[in-house]
PDB file of C-alpha atoms in Angstrom:
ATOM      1  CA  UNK A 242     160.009  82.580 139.648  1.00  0.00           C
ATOM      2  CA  UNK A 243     156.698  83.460 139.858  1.00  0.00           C
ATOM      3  CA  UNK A 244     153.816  83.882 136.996  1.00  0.00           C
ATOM      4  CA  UNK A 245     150.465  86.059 137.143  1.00  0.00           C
ATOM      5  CA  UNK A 246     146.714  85.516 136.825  1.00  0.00           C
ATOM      6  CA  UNK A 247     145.273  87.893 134.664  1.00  0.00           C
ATOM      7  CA  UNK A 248     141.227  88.396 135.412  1.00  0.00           C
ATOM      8  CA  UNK A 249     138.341  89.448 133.506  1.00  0.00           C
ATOM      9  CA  UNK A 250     136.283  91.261 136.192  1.00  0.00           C
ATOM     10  CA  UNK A 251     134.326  94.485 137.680  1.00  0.00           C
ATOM     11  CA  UNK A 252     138.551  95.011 138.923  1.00  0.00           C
ATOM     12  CA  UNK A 253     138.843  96.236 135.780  1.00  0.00           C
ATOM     13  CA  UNK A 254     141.920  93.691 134.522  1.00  0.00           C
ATOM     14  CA  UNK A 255     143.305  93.162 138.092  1.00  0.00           C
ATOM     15  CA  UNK A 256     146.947  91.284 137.653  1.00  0.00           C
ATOM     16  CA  UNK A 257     147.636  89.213 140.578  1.00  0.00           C
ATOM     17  CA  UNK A 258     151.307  87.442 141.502  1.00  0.00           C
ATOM     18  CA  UNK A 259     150.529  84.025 141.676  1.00  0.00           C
ATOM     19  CA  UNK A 260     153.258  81.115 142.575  1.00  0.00           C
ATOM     20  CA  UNK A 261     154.308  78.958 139.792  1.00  0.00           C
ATOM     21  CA  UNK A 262     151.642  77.099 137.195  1.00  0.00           C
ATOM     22  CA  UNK A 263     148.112  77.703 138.079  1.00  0.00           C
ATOM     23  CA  UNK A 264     145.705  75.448 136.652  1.00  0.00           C
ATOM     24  CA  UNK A 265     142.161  77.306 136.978  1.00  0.00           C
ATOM     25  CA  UNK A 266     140.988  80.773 138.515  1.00  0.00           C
ATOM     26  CA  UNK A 267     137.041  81.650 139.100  1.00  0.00           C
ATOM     27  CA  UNK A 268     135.796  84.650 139.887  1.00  0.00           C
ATOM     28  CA  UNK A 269     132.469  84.989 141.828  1.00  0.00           C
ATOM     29  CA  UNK A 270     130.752  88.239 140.962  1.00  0.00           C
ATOM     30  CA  UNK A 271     128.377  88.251 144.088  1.00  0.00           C
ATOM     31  CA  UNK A 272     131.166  88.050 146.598  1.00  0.00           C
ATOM     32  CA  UNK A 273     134.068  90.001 144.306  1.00  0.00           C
ATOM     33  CA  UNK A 274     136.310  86.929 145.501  1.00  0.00           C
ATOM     34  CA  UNK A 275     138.688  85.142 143.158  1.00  0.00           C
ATOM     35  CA  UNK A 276     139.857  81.808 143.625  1.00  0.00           C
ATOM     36  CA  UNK A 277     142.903  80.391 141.865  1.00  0.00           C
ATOM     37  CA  UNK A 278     144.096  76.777 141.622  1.00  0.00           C
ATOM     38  CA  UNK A 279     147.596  75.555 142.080  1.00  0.00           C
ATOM     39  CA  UNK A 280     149.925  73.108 141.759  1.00  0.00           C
ATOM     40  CA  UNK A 281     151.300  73.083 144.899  1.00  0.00           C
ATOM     41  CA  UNK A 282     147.849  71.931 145.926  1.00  0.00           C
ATOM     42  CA  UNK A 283     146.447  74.935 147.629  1.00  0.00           C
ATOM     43  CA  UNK A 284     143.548  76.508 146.531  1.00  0.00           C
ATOM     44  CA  UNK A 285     144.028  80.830 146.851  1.00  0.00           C
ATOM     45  CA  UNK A 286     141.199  82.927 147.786  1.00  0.00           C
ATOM     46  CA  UNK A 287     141.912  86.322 146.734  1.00  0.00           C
ATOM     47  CA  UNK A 288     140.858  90.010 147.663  1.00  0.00           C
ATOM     48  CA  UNK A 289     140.826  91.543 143.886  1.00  0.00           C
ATOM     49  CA  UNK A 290     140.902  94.859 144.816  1.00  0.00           C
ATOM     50  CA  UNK A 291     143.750  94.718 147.344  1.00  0.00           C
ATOM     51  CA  UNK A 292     145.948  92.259 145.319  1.00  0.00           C
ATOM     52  CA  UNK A 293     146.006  90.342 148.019  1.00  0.00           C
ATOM     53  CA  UNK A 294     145.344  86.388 149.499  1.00  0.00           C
ATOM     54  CA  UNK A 295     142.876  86.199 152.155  1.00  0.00           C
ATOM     55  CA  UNK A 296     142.375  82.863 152.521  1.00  0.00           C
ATOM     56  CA  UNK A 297     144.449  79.587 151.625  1.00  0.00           C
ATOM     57  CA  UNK A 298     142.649  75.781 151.098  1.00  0.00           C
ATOM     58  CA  UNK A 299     145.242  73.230 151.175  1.00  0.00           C
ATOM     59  CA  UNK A 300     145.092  69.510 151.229  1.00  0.00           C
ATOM     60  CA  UNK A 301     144.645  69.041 147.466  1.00  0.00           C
ATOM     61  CA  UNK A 302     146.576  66.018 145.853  1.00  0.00           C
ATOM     62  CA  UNK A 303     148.691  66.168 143.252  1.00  0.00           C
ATOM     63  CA  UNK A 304     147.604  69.734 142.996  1.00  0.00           C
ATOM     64  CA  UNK A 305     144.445  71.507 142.520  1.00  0.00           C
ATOM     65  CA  UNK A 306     143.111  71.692 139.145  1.00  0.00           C
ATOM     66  CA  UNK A 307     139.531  73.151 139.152  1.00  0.00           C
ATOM     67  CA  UNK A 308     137.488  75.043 140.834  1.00  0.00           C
ATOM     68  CA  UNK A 309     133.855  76.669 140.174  1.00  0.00           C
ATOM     69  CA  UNK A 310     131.454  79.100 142.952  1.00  0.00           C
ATOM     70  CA  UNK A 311     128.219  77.828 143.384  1.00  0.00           C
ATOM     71  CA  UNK A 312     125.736  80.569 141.944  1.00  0.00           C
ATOM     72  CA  UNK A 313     125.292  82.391 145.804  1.00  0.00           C
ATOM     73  CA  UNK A 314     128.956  82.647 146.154  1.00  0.00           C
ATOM     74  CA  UNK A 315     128.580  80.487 149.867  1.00  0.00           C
ATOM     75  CA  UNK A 316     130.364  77.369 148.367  1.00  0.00           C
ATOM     76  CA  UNK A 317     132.939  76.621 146.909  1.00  0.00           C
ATOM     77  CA  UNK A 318     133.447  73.424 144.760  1.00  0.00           C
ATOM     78  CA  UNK A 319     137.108  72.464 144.204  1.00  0.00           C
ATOM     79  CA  UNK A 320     139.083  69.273 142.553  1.00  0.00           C
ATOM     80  CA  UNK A 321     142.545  67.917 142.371  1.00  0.00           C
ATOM     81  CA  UNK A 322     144.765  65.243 141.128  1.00  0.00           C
ATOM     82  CA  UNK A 323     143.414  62.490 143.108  1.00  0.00           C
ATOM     83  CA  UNK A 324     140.277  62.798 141.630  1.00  0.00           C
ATOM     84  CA  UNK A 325     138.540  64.499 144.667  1.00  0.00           C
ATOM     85  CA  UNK A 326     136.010  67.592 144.933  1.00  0.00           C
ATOM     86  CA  UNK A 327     135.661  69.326 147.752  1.00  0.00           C
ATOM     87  CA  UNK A 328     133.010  72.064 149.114  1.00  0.00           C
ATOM     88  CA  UNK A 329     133.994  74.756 151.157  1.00  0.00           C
ATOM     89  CA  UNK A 330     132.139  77.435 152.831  1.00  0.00           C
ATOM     90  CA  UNK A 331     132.624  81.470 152.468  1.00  0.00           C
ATOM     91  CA  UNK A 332     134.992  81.077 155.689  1.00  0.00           C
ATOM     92  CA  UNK A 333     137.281  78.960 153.532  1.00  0.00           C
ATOM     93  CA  UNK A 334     136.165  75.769 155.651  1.00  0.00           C
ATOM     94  CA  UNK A 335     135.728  72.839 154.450  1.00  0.00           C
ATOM     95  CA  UNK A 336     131.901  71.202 154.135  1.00  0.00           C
ATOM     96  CA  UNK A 337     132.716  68.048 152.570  1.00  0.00           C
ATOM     97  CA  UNK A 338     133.752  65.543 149.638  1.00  0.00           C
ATOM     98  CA  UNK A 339     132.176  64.118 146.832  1.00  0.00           C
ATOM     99  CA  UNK A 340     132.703  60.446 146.085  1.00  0.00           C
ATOM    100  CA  UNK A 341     135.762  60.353 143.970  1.00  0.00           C
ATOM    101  CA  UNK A 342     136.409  59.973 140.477  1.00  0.00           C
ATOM    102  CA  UNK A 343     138.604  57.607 138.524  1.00  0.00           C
ATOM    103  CA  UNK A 344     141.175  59.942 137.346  1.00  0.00           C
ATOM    104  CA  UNK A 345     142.456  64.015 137.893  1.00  0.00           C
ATOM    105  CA  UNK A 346     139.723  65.737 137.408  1.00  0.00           C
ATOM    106  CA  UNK A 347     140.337  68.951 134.814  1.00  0.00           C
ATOM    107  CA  UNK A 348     137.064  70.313 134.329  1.00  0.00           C
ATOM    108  CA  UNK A 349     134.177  71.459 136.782  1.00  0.00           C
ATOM    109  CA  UNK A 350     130.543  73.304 136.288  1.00  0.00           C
ATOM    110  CA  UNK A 351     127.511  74.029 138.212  1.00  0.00           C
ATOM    111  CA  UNK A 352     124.014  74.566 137.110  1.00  0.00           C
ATOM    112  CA  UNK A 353     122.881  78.138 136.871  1.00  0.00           C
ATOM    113  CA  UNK A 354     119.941  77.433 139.860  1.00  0.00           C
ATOM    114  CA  UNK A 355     122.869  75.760 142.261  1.00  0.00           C
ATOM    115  CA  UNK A 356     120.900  72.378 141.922  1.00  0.00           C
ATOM    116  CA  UNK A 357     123.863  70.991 140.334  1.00  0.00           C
ATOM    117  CA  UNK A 358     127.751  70.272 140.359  1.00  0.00           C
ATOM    118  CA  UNK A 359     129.618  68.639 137.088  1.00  0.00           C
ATOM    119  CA  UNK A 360     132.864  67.051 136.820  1.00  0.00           C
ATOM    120  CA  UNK A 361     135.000  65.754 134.104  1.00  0.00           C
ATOM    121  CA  UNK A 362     137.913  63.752 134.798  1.00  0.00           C
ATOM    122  CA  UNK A 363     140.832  62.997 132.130  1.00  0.00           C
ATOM    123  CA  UNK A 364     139.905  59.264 130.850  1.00  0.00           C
ATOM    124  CA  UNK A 365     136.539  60.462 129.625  1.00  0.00           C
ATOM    125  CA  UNK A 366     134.194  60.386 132.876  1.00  0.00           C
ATOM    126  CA  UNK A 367     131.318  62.586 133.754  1.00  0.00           C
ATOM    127  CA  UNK A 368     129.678  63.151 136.630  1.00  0.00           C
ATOM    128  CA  UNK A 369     126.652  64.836 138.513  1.00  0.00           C
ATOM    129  CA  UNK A 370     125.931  65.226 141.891  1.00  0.00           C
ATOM    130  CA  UNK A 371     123.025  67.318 143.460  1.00  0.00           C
ATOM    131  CA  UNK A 372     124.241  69.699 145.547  1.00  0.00           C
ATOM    132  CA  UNK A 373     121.264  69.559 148.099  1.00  0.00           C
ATOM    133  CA  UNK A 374     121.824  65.396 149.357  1.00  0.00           C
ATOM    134  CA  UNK A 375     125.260  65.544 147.488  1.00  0.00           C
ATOM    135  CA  UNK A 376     124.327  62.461 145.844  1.00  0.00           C
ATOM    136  CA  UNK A 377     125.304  60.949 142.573  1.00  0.00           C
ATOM    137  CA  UNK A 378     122.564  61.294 139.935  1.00  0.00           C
ATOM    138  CA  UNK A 379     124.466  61.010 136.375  1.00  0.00           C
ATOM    139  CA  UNK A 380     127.139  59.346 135.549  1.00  0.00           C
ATOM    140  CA  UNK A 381     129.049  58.286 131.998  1.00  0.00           C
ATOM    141  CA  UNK A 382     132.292  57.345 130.697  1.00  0.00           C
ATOM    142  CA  UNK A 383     133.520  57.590 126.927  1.00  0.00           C
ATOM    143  CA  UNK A 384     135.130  55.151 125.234  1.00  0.00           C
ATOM    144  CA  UNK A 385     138.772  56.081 123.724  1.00  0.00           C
ATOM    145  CA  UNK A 386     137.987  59.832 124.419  1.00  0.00           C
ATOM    146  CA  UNK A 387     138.212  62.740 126.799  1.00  0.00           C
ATOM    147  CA  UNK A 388     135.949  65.536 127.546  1.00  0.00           C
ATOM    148  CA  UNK A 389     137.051  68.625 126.862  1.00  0.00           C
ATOM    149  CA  UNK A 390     134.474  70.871 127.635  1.00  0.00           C
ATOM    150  CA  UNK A 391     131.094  71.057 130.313  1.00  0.00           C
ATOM    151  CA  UNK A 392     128.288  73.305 130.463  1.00  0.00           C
ATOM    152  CA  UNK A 393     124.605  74.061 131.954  1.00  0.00           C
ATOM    153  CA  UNK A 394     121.731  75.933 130.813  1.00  0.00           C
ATOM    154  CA  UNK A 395     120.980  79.565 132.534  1.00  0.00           C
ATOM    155  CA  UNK A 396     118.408  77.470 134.320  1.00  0.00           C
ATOM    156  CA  UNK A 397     119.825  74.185 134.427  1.00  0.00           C
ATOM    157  CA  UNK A 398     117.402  72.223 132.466  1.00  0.00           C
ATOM    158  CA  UNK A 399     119.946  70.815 130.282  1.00  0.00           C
ATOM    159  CA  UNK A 400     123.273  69.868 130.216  1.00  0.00           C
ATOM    160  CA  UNK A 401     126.044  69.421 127.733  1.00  0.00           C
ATOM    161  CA  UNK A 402     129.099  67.831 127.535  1.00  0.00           C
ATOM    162  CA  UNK A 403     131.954  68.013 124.353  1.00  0.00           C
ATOM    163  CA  UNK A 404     134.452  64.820 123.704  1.00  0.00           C
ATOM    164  CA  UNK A 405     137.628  65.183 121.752  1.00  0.00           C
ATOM    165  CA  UNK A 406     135.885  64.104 119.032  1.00  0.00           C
ATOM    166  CA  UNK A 407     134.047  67.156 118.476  1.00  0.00           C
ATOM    167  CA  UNK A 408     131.011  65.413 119.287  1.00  0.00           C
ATOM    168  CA  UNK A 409     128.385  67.570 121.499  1.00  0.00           C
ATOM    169  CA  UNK A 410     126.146  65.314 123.905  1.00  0.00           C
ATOM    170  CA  UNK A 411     122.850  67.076 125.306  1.00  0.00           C
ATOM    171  CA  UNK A 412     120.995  65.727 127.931  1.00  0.00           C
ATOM    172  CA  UNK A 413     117.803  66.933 129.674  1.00  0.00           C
ATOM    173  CA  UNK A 414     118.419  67.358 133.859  1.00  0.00           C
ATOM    174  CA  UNK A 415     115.088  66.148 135.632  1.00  0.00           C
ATOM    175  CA  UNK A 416     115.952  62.299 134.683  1.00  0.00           C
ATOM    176  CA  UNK A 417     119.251  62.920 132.482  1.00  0.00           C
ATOM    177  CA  UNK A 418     118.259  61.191 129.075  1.00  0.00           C
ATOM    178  CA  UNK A 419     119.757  61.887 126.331  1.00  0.00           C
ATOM    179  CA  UNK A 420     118.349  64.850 124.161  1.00  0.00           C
ATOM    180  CA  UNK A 421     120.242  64.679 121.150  1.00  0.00           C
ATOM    181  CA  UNK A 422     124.144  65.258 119.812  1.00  0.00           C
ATOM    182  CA  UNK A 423     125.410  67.777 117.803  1.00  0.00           C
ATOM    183  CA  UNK A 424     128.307  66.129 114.841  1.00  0.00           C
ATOM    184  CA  UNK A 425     131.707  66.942 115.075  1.00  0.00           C
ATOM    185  CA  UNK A 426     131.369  69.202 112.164  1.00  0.00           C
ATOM    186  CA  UNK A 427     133.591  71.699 113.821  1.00  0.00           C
ATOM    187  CA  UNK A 428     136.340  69.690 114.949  1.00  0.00           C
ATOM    188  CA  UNK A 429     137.843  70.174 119.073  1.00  0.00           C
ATOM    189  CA  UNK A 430     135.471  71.552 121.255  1.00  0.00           C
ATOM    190  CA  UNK A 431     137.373  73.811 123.900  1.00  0.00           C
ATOM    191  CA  UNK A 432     134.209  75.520 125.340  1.00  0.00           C
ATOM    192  CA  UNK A 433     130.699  75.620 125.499  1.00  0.00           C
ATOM    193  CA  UNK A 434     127.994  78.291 126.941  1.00  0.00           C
ATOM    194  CA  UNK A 435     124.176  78.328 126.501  1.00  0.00           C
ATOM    195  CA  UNK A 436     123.281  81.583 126.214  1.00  0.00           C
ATOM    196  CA  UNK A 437     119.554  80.416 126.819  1.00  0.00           C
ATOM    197  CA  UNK A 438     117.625  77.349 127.391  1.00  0.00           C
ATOM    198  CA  UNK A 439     117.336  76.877 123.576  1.00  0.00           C
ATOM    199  CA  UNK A 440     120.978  77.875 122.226  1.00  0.00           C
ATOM    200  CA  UNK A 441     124.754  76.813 122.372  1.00  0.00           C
ATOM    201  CA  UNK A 442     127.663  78.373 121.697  1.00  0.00           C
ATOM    202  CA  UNK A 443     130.978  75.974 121.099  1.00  0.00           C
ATOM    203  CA  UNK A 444     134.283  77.399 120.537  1.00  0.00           C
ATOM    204  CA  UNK A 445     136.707  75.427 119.026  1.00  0.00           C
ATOM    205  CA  UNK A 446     139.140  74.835 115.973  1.00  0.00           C
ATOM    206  CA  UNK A 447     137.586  77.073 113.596  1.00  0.00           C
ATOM    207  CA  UNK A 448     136.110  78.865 115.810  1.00  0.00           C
ATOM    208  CA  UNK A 449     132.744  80.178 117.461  1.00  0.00           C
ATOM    209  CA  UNK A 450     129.685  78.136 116.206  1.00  0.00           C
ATOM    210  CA  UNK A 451     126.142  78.373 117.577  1.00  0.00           C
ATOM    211  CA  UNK A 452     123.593  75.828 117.395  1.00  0.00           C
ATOM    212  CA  UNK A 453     119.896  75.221 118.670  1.00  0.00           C
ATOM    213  CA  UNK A 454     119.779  71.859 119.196  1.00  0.00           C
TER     214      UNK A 454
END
């Protein structure tokens, strides 16, 4: 059978026919592509409009499990099972690898100015590369926990990072020391946005909270 992708964009609520589990879709408003993840390990680059695949990326592991546009819409930053991200350009060719991760990695973000990509993988690692040298510049493991949700500010002076615990770590991005945390007062974290460089919004068990850390 088959299962569809349904999309939050200027498409108006687009549904696309997708093949069987997808584990991630991002949509890049400057381009009007969509890109879906897969478990057959092919990343889908979709024309919205037309309903239609344009593009295919294959060669991910395991399966491909997230994906996130850097802010021009010329790269794309993808991950899979084998704990690998890759870059690809608007041609759908690749551009390289990041070094790999210990685990499949569910969860990635990139800073709001493009300086940065984020990755989470599933026994509680984080880490940063800059997307200029591609280099390693943060990274951290929990103990006993995952992380369940990433995010940057607009301007990607801070970054944030949720464990299962509830727990919300902060960190400033020019040398990545800690800022502060924010308790688990709210229980699971699922999501997290700044709206600015001075609030967060986490979404959650019991719901939306917003805090100014």
């Amino acid at each position: 059978g088959t299962s569809t992708a349904i999309v939050r964009s200027p498409f108006d609520g687009v549904v696309l026919p997708h093949p069987p589990r997808q584990n991630g879709v991002a949509f890049d408003p400057a381009t009007g592509v969509l890109a879906s993840a897969c478990a057959d390990g092919i990343v889908r680059l979709w024309d919205a409009a037309g309903r239609t695949v344009t593009r295919e990326l294959p060669g991910h592991a395991g399966g491909a499990d997230a994906l996130a546009w850097i802010h021009d819409g010329a790269t794309l930053a993808t991950a899979d099972h084998a704990g690998v991200v890759r870059l690809w350009n608007a041609a759908g060719e690749k551009t390289g690898e990041l070094p790999s991760m210990a685990a499949p990695i569910p969860l990635l973000c990139e800073s709001g100015d493009g300086a940065y990509l984020a990755a989470a993988d599933d026994e509680g690692g984080v880490k940063i590369w800059t997307l200029a040298d591609r280099k390693a510049v943060f990274t951290y493991r929990l103990r006993q926990l995952t992380v369940t949700a990433l995010a940057f500010t607009p301007a990607g002076r801070r970054f944030s990072f949720a464990a299962s615990s509830g727990e919300i770590h902060n960190r400033f991005t020019d040398d990545f020391r800690a800022m502060d945390r924010l308790p688990a007062e709210e229980g699971r974290v699922d999501g997290l946005l700044w709206i600015d460089e001075q609030r967060i919004l986490a979404a959650g068990e019991r719901g939306v909270v917003q805090w100014v850390p």
